[in-house]
């Protein structure tokens, strides 16, 4: 599964890990992360993320 990087702070969303502290279960694909989810480090919106190369 593809990882996504916050262009503001560099946090990497890893689908295998999810973001359980913010109700995103491990194994959640990026497409399935809620649109109102925010970066847990800096609070950037989901549209501030880019697919990791």
mmJSON file of the N, C-alpha and C atoms, coordinates in Angstrom:
{"data_MODEL":{"atom_site":{
"group_PDB":["ATOM","ATOM","ATOM","ATOM","ATOM","ATOM","ATOM","ATOM","ATOM","ATOM","ATOM","ATOM","ATOM","ATOM","ATOM","ATOM","ATOM","ATOM","ATOM","ATOM","ATOM","ATOM","ATOM","ATOM","ATOM","ATOM","ATOM","ATOM","ATOM","ATOM","ATOM","ATOM","ATOM","ATOM","ATOM","ATOM","ATOM","ATOM","ATOM","ATOM","ATOM","ATOM","ATOM","ATOM","ATOM","ATOM","ATOM","ATOM","ATOM","ATOM","ATOM","ATOM","ATOM","ATOM","ATOM","ATOM","ATOM","ATOM","ATOM","ATOM","ATOM","ATOM","ATOM","ATOM","ATOM","ATOM","ATOM","ATOM","ATOM","ATOM","ATOM","ATOM","ATOM","ATOM","ATOM","ATOM","ATOM","ATOM","ATOM","ATOM","ATOM","ATOM","ATOM","ATOM","ATOM","ATOM","ATOM","ATOM","ATOM","ATOM","ATOM","ATOM","ATOM","ATOM","ATOM","ATOM","ATOM","ATOM","ATOM","ATOM","ATOM","ATOM","ATOM","ATOM","ATOM","ATOM","ATOM","ATOM","ATOM","ATOM","ATOM","ATOM","ATOM","ATOM","ATOM","ATOM","ATOM","ATOM","ATOM","ATOM","ATOM","ATOM","ATOM","ATOM","ATOM","ATOM","ATOM","ATOM","ATOM","ATOM","ATOM","ATOM","ATOM","ATOM","ATOM","ATOM","ATOM","ATOM","ATOM","ATOM","ATOM","ATOM","ATOM","ATOM","ATOM","ATOM","ATOM","ATOM","ATOM","ATOM","ATOM","ATOM","ATOM","ATOM","ATOM","ATOM","ATOM","ATOM","ATOM"],
"id":[1,2,3,4,5,6,7,8,9,10,11,12,13,14,15,16,17,18,19,20,21,22,23,24,25,26,27,28,29,30,31,32,33,34,35,36,37,38,39,40,41,42,43,44,45,46,47,48,49,50,51,52,53,54,55,56,57,58,59,60,61,62,63,64,65,66,67,68,69,70,71,72,73,74,75,76,77,78,79,80,81,82,83,84,85,86,87,88,89,90,91,92,93,94,95,96,97,98,99,100,101,102,103,104,105,106,107,108,109,110,111,112,113,114,115,116,117,118,119,120,121,122,123,124,125,126,127,128,129,130,131,132,133,134,135,136,137,138,139,140,141,142,143,144,145,146,147,148,149,150,151,152,153,154,155,156,157,158,159],
"type_symbol":["N","C","C","N","C","C","N","C","C","N","C","C","N","C","C","N","C","C","N","C","C","N","C","C","N","C","C","N","C","C","N","C","C","N","C","C","N","C","C","N","C","C","N","C","C","N","C","C","N","C","C","N","C","C","N","C","C","N","C","C","N","C","C","N","C","C","N","C","C","N","C","C","N","C","C","N","C","C","N","C","C","N","C","C","N","C","C","N","C","C","N","C","C","N","C","C","N","C","C","N","C","C","N","C","C","N","C","C","N","C","C","N","C","C","N","C","C","N","C","C","N","C","C","N","C","C","N","C","C","N","C","C","N","C","C","N","C","C","N","C","C","N","C","C","N","C","C","N","C","C","N","C","C","N","C","C","N","C","C"],
"label_atom_id":["N","CA","C","N","CA","C","N","CA","C","N","CA","C","N","CA","C","N","CA","C","N","CA","C","N","CA","C","N","CA","C","N","CA","C","N","CA","C","N","CA","C","N","CA","C","N","CA","C","N","CA","C","N","CA","C","N","CA","C","N","CA","C","N","CA","C","N","CA","C","N","CA","C","N","CA","C","N","CA","C","N","CA","C","N","CA","C","N","CA","C","N","CA","C","N","CA","C","N","CA","C","N","CA","C","N","CA","C","N","CA","C","N","CA","C","N","CA","C","N","CA","C","N","CA","C","N","CA","C","N","CA","C","N","CA","C","N","CA","C","N","CA","C","N","CA","C","N","CA","C","N","CA","C","N","CA","C","N","CA","C","N","CA","C","N","CA","C","N","CA","C","N","CA","C","N","CA","C","N","CA","C","N","CA","C"],
"label_alt_id":[null,null,null,null,null,null,null,null,null,null,null,null,null,null,null,null,null,null,null,null,null,null,null,null,null,null,null,null,null,null,null,null,null,null,null,null,null,null,null,null,null,null,null,null,null,null,null,null,null,null,null,null,null,null,null,null,null,null,null,null,null,null,null,null,null,null,null,null,null,null,null,null,null,null,null,null,null,null,null,null,null,null,null,null,null,null,null,null,null,null,null,null,null,null,null,null,null,null,null,null,null,null,null,null,null,null,null,null,null,null,null,null,null,null,null,null,null,null,null,null,null,null,null,null,null,null,null,null,null,null,null,null,null,null,null,null,null,null,null,null,null,null,null,null,null,null,null,null,null,null,null,null,null,null,null,null,null,null,null],
"label_comp_id":["UNK","UNK","UNK","UNK","UNK","UNK","UNK","UNK","UNK","UNK","UNK","UNK","UNK","UNK","UNK","UNK","UNK","UNK","UNK","UNK","UNK","UNK","UNK","UNK","UNK","UNK","UNK","UNK","UNK","UNK","UNK","UNK","UNK","UNK","UNK","UNK","UNK","UNK","UNK","UNK","UNK","UNK","UNK","UNK","UNK","UNK","UNK","UNK","UNK","UNK","UNK","UNK","UNK","UNK","UNK","UNK","UNK","UNK","UNK","UNK","UNK","UNK","UNK","UNK","UNK","UNK","UNK","UNK","UNK","UNK","UNK","UNK","UNK","UNK","UNK","UNK","UNK","UNK","UNK","UNK","UNK","UNK","UNK","UNK","UNK","UNK","UNK","UNK","UNK","UNK","UNK","UNK","UNK","UNK","UNK","UNK","UNK","UNK","UNK","UNK","UNK","UNK","UNK","UNK","UNK","UNK","UNK","UNK","UNK","UNK","UNK","UNK","UNK","UNK","UNK","UNK","UNK","UNK","UNK","UNK","UNK","UNK","UNK","UNK","UNK","UNK","UNK","UNK","UNK","UNK","UNK","UNK","UNK","UNK","UNK","UNK","UNK","UNK","UNK","UNK","UNK","UNK","UNK","UNK","UNK","UNK","UNK","UNK","UNK","UNK","UNK","UNK","UNK","UNK","UNK","UNK","UNK","UNK","UNK"],
"label_asym_id":["A","A","A","A","A","A","A","A","A","A","A","A","A","A","A","A","A","A","A","A","A","A","A","A","A","A","A","A","A","A","A","A","A","A","A","A","A","A","A","A","A","A","A","A","A","A","A","A","A","A","A","A","A","A","A","A","A","A","A","A","A","A","A","A","A","A","A","A","A","A","A","A","A","A","A","A","A","A","A","A","A","A","A","A","A","A","A","A","A","A","A","A","A","A","A","A","A","A","A","A","A","A","A","A","A","A","A","A","A","A","A","A","A","A","A","A","A","A","A","A","A","A","A","A","A","A","A","A","A","A","A","A","A","A","A","A","A","A","A","A","A","A","A","A","A","A","A","A","A","A","A","A","A","A","A","A","A","A","A"],
"label_entity_id":["1","1","1","1","1","1","1","1","1","1","1","1","1","1","1","1","1","1","1","1","1","1","1","1","1","1","1","1","1","1","1","1","1","1","1","1","1","1","1","1","1","1","1","1","1","1","1","1","1","1","1","1","1","1","1","1","1","1","1","1","1","1","1","1","1","1","1","1","1","1","1","1","1","1","1","1","1","1","1","1","1","1","1","1","1","1","1","1","1","1","1","1","1","1","1","1","1","1","1","1","1","1","1","1","1","1","1","1","1","1","1","1","1","1","1","1","1","1","1","1","1","1","1","1","1","1","1","1","1","1","1","1","1","1","1","1","1","1","1","1","1","1","1","1","1","1","1","1","1","1","1","1","1","1","1","1","1","1","1"],
"label_seq_id":[1,1,1,2,2,2,3,3,3,4,4,4,5,5,5,6,6,6,7,7,7,8,8,8,9,9,9,10,10,10,11,11,11,12,12,12,13,13,13,14,14,14,15,15,15,16,16,16,17,17,17,18,18,18,19,19,19,20,20,20,21,21,21,22,22,22,23,23,23,24,24,24,25,25,25,26,26,26,27,27,27,28,28,28,29,29,29,30,30,30,31,31,31,32,32,32,33,33,33,34,34,34,35,35,35,36,36,36,37,37,37,38,38,38,39,39,39,40,40,40,41,41,41,42,42,42,43,43,43,44,44,44,45,45,45,46,46,46,47,47,47,48,48,48,49,49,49,50,50,50,51,51,51,52,52,52,53,53,53],
"pdbx_PDB_ins_code":[null,null,null,null,null,null,null,null,null,null,null,null,null,null,null,null,null,null,null,null,null,null,null,null,null,null,null,null,null,null,null,null,null,null,null,null,null,null,null,null,null,null,null,null,null,null,null,null,null,null,null,null,null,null,null,null,null,null,null,null,null,null,null,null,null,null,null,null,null,null,null,null,null,null,null,null,null,null,null,null,null,null,null,null,null,null,null,null,null,null,null,null,null,null,null,null,null,null,null,null,null,null,null,null,null,null,null,null,null,null,null,null,null,null,null,null,null,null,null,null,null,null,null,null,null,null,null,null,null,null,null,null,null,null,null,null,null,null,null,null,null,null,null,null,null,null,null,null,null,null,null,null,null,null,null,null,null,null,null],
"Cartn_x":[0.845,0.0,0.887,0.406,1.167,1.131,2.261,2.352,2.177,1.708,1.479,2.187,2.825,3.654,3.004,2.993,2.499,3.513,3.073,3.99,4.317,3.621,3.87,4.959,4.819,5.754,6.559,6.19,6.941,6.42,5.32,4.721,4.337,4.579,4.238,3.055,1.971,0.834,1.13,1.217,1.471,0.18,-0.441,-1.708,-1.622,-0.455,-0.312,-0.432,-0.009,-0.078,-1.389,-1.916,-3.105,-2.784,-3.797,-3.638,-4.658,-4.402,-5.386,-5.763,-4.852,-5.161,-6.258,-6.456,-7.469,-8.511,-8.776,-9.837,-9.639,-8.378,-8.092,-7.373,-8.08,-7.567,-6.404,-5.466,-4.412,-5.028,-4.4,-4.899,-5.824,-6.033,-6.922,-6.184,-6.671,-6.074,-6.278,-5.384,-5.462,-6.821,-7.338,-8.621,-9.759,-9.573,-10.619,-10.459,-9.369,-9.191,-10.229,-10.953,-11.985,-11.439,-12.25,-11.815,-11.51,-12.129,-11.892,-10.743,-10.041,-8.874,-7.787,-7.024,-5.926,-4.63,-3.528,-2.209,-2.113,-1.739,-1.673,-0.524,0.423,1.558,1.305,0.861,0.751,-0.67,-1.615,-2.998,-3.33,-2.41,-2.676,-3.821,-4.56,-5.678,-5.17,-6.059,-5.701,-5.175,-5.66,-5.203,-3.788,-3.174,-1.777,-0.803,-1.316,-0.473,-0.222,0.972,1.318,1.792,1.556,2.012,3.534,4.033,5.483,6.054,7.134,7.781,8.634],
"Cartn_y":[-1.189,0.0,1.247,2.262,3.493,4.291,4.939,5.843,7.271,8.144,9.544,10.452,11.514,12.408,13.781,14.31,15.67,16.651,17.514,18.473,19.631,19.717,20.785,20.386,19.168,18.798,17.528,16.766,15.559,14.285,14.375,13.168,12.214,10.923,9.918,9.094,9.097,8.217,6.861,5.859,4.485,3.694,3.229,2.499,1.269,0.635,-0.542,-0.16,1.051,1.529,2.255,2.942,3.767,4.933,5.446,6.509,6.235,5.157,4.723,5.793,6.715,7.778,8.703,8.686,9.538,8.718,7.519,6.644,6.161,6.051,5.453,4.133,3.035,1.72,1.295,0.499,-0.076,-0.827,-0.693,-1.335,-0.439,0.815,1.738,2.378,2.118,2.732,4.241,4.964,6.425,6.905,6.227,6.616,6.501,5.639,5.388,6.221,6.987,7.892,9.011,9.354,10.395,11.717,12.409,13.678,14.75,14.636,15.651,15.286,14.183,13.778,14.831,15.048,16.019,15.343,15.89,15.398,15.421,14.285,14.246,15.064,15.473,16.252,17.748,18.203,19.654,20.143,19.208,19.611,19.973,19.69,19.985,19.101,19.604,18.847,17.728,16.795,15.63,16.039,17.159,17.57,18.152,18.252,18.711,17.536,16.334,15.139,14.75,14.188,13.677,12.242,11.468,10.076,10.042,9.166,9.02,8.336,8.878,8.315,7.121],
"Cartn_z":[0.0,0.0,0.0,-0.697,-0.806,0.486,0.775,1.919,1.406,2.27,1.905,2.898,2.373,3.176,3.289,4.506,4.733,4.169,3.257,2.635,3.577,4.703,5.668,6.659,7.262,8.33,8.063,7.026,6.699,7.342,8.112,8.698,7.571,7.771,6.774,7.268,6.484,6.775,6.171,7.026,6.598,6.799,5.71,5.832,6.736,6.789,7.644,9.118,9.466,10.847,11.134,10.115,10.317,11.244,11.911,12.904,14.007,14.79,15.772,16.797,17.086,18.044,17.525,16.197,15.581,14.819,15.317,14.8,13.365,12.92,11.612,11.893,11.668,12.025,11.134,11.676,10.841,9.662,8.504,7.293,6.48,6.941,6.221,5.056,3.829,2.639,2.679,2.018,1.982,1.484,0.453,-0.127,0.887,1.89,2.88,4.155,4.237,5.381,5.23,6.293,6.183,5.647,4.847,4.25,5.286,6.469,7.495,8.444,8.153,8.941,8.783,9.845,9.813,10.229,9.759,10.146,11.674,12.292,13.75,14.33,13.49,13.973,13.868,12.673,12.465,12.187,11.997,11.773,10.334,9.405,7.993,7.494,6.507,5.956,5.045,4.749,3.936,2.56,2.02,0.688,0.673,1.861,1.948,1.856,1.631,1.547,0.099,-0.137,-1.469,-1.343,-2.39,-2.401,-2.311,-1.447,-1.285,-2.51,-3.019,-4.224,-3.87],
"occupancy":[1.0,1.0,1.0,1.0,1.0,1.0,1.0,1.0,1.0,1.0,1.0,1.0,1.0,1.0,1.0,1.0,1.0,1.0,1.0,1.0,1.0,1.0,1.0,1.0,1.0,1.0,1.0,1.0,1.0,1.0,1.0,1.0,1.0,1.0,1.0,1.0,1.0,1.0,1.0,1.0,1.0,1.0,1.0,1.0,1.0,1.0,1.0,1.0,1.0,1.0,1.0,1.0,1.0,1.0,1.0,1.0,1.0,1.0,1.0,1.0,1.0,1.0,1.0,1.0,1.0,1.0,1.0,1.0,1.0,1.0,1.0,1.0,1.0,1.0,1.0,1.0,1.0,1.0,1.0,1.0,1.0,1.0,1.0,1.0,1.0,1.0,1.0,1.0,1.0,1.0,1.0,1.0,1.0,1.0,1.0,1.0,1.0,1.0,1.0,1.0,1.0,1.0,1.0,1.0,1.0,1.0,1.0,1.0,1.0,1.0,1.0,1.0,1.0,1.0,1.0,1.0,1.0,1.0,1.0,1.0,1.0,1.0,1.0,1.0,1.0,1.0,1.0,1.0,1.0,1.0,1.0,1.0,1.0,1.0,1.0,1.0,1.0,1.0,1.0,1.0,1.0,1.0,1.0,1.0,1.0,1.0,1.0,1.0,1.0,1.0,1.0,1.0,1.0,1.0,1.0,1.0,1.0,1.0,1.0],
"B_iso_or_equiv":[0.0,0.0,0.0,0.0,0.0,0.0,0.0,0.0,0.0,0.0,0.0,0.0,0.0,0.0,0.0,0.0,0.0,0.0,0.0,0.0,0.0,0.0,0.0,0.0,0.0,0.0,0.0,0.0,0.0,0.0,0.0,0.0,0.0,0.0,0.0,0.0,0.0,0.0,0.0,0.0,0.0,0.0,0.0,0.0,0.0,0.0,0.0,0.0,0.0,0.0,0.0,0.0,0.0,0.0,0.0,0.0,0.0,0.0,0.0,0.0,0.0,0.0,0.0,0.0,0.0,0.0,0.0,0.0,0.0,0.0,0.0,0.0,0.0,0.0,0.0,0.0,0.0,0.0,0.0,0.0,0.0,0.0,0.0,0.0,0.0,0.0,0.0,0.0,0.0,0.0,0.0,0.0,0.0,0.0,0.0,0.0,0.0,0.0,0.0,0.0,0.0,0.0,0.0,0.0,0.0,0.0,0.0,0.0,0.0,0.0,0.0,0.0,0.0,0.0,0.0,0.0,0.0,0.0,0.0,0.0,0.0,0.0,0.0,0.0,0.0,0.0,0.0,0.0,0.0,0.0,0.0,0.0,0.0,0.0,0.0,0.0,0.0,0.0,0.0,0.0,0.0,0.0,0.0,0.0,0.0,0.0,0.0,0.0,0.0,0.0,0.0,0.0,0.0,0.0,0.0,0.0,0.0,0.0,0.0],
"pdbx_formal_charge":[null,null,null,null,null,null,null,null,null,null,null,null,null,null,null,null,null,null,null,null,null,null,null,null,null,null,null,null,null,null,null,null,null,null,null,null,null,null,null,null,null,null,null,null,null,null,null,null,null,null,null,null,null,null,null,null,null,null,null,null,null,null,null,null,null,null,null,null,null,null,null,null,null,null,null,null,null,null,null,null,null,null,null,null,null,null,null,null,null,null,null,null,null,null,null,null,null,null,null,null,null,null,null,null,null,null,null,null,null,null,null,null,null,null,null,null,null,null,null,null,null,null,null,null,null,null,null,null,null,null,null,null,null,null,null,null,null,null,null,null,null,null,null,null,null,null,null,null,null,null,null,null,null,null,null,null,null,null,null],
"auth_seq_id":[1,1,1,2,2,2,3,3,3,4,4,4,5,5,5,6,6,6,7,7,7,8,8,8,9,9,9,10,10,10,11,11,11,12,12,12,13,13,13,14,14,14,15,15,15,16,16,16,17,17,17,18,18,18,19,19,19,20,20,20,21,21,21,22,22,22,23,23,23,24,24,24,25,25,25,26,26,26,27,27,27,28,28,28,29,29,29,30,30,30,31,31,31,32,32,32,33,33,33,34,34,34,35,35,35,36,36,36,37,37,37,38,38,38,39,39,39,40,40,40,41,41,41,42,42,42,43,43,43,44,44,44,45,45,45,46,46,46,47,47,47,48,48,48,49,49,49,50,50,50,51,51,51,52,52,52,53,53,53],
"auth_comp_id":["UNK","UNK","UNK","UNK","UNK","UNK","UNK","UNK","UNK","UNK","UNK","UNK","UNK","UNK","UNK","UNK","UNK","UNK","UNK","UNK","UNK","UNK","UNK","UNK","UNK","UNK","UNK","UNK","UNK","UNK","UNK","UNK","UNK","UNK","UNK","UNK","UNK","UNK","UNK","UNK","UNK","UNK","UNK","UNK","UNK","UNK","UNK","UNK","UNK","UNK","UNK","UNK","UNK","UNK","UNK","UNK","UNK","UNK","UNK","UNK","UNK","UNK","UNK","UNK","UNK","UNK","UNK","UNK","UNK","UNK","UNK","UNK","UNK","UNK","UNK","UNK","UNK","UNK","UNK","UNK","UNK","UNK","UNK","UNK","UNK","UNK","UNK","UNK","UNK","UNK","UNK","UNK","UNK","UNK","UNK","UNK","UNK","UNK","UNK","UNK","UNK","UNK","UNK","UNK","UNK","UNK","UNK","UNK","UNK","UNK","UNK","UNK","UNK","UNK","UNK","UNK","UNK","UNK","UNK","UNK","UNK","UNK","UNK","UNK","UNK","UNK","UNK","UNK","UNK","UNK","UNK","UNK","UNK","UNK","UNK","UNK","UNK","UNK","UNK","UNK","UNK","UNK","UNK","UNK","UNK","UNK","UNK","UNK","UNK","UNK","UNK","UNK","UNK","UNK","UNK","UNK","UNK","UNK","UNK"],
"auth_asym_id":["A","A","A","A","A","A","A","A","A","A","A","A","A","A","A","A","A","A","A","A","A","A","A","A","A","A","A","A","A","A","A","A","A","A","A","A","A","A","A","A","A","A","A","A","A","A","A","A","A","A","A","A","A","A","A","A","A","A","A","A","A","A","A","A","A","A","A","A","A","A","A","A","A","A","A","A","A","A","A","A","A","A","A","A","A","A","A","A","A","A","A","A","A","A","A","A","A","A","A","A","A","A","A","A","A","A","A","A","A","A","A","A","A","A","A","A","A","A","A","A","A","A","A","A","A","A","A","A","A","A","A","A","A","A","A","A","A","A","A","A","A","A","A","A","A","A","A","A","A","A","A","A","A","A","A","A","A","A","A"],
"auth_atom_id":["N","CA","C","N","CA","C","N","CA","C","N","CA","C","N","CA","C","N","CA","C","N","CA","C","N","CA","C","N","CA","C","N","CA","C","N","CA","C","N","CA","C","N","CA","C","N","CA","C","N","CA","C","N","CA","C","N","CA","C","N","CA","C","N","CA","C","N","CA","C","N","CA","C","N","CA","C","N","CA","C","N","CA","C","N","CA","C","N","CA","C","N","CA","C","N","CA","C","N","CA","C","N","CA","C","N","CA","C","N","CA","C","N","CA","C","N","CA","C","N","CA","C","N","CA","C","N","CA","C","N","CA","C","N","CA","C","N","CA","C","N","CA","C","N","CA","C","N","CA","C","N","CA","C","N","CA","C","N","CA","C","N","CA","C","N","CA","C","N","CA","C","N","CA","C","N","CA","C","N","CA","C","N","CA","C"],
"pdbx_PDB_model_num":[1,1,1,1,1,1,1,1,1,1,1,1,1,1,1,1,1,1,1,1,1,1,1,1,1,1,1,1,1,1,1,1,1,1,1,1,1,1,1,1,1,1,1,1,1,1,1,1,1,1,1,1,1,1,1,1,1,1,1,1,1,1,1,1,1,1,1,1,1,1,1,1,1,1,1,1,1,1,1,1,1,1,1,1,1,1,1,1,1,1,1,1,1,1,1,1,1,1,1,1,1,1,1,1,1,1,1,1,1,1,1,1,1,1,1,1,1,1,1,1,1,1,1,1,1,1,1,1,1,1,1,1,1,1,1,1,1,1,1,1,1,1,1,1,1,1,1,1,1,1,1,1,1,1,1,1,1,1,1]
}}}
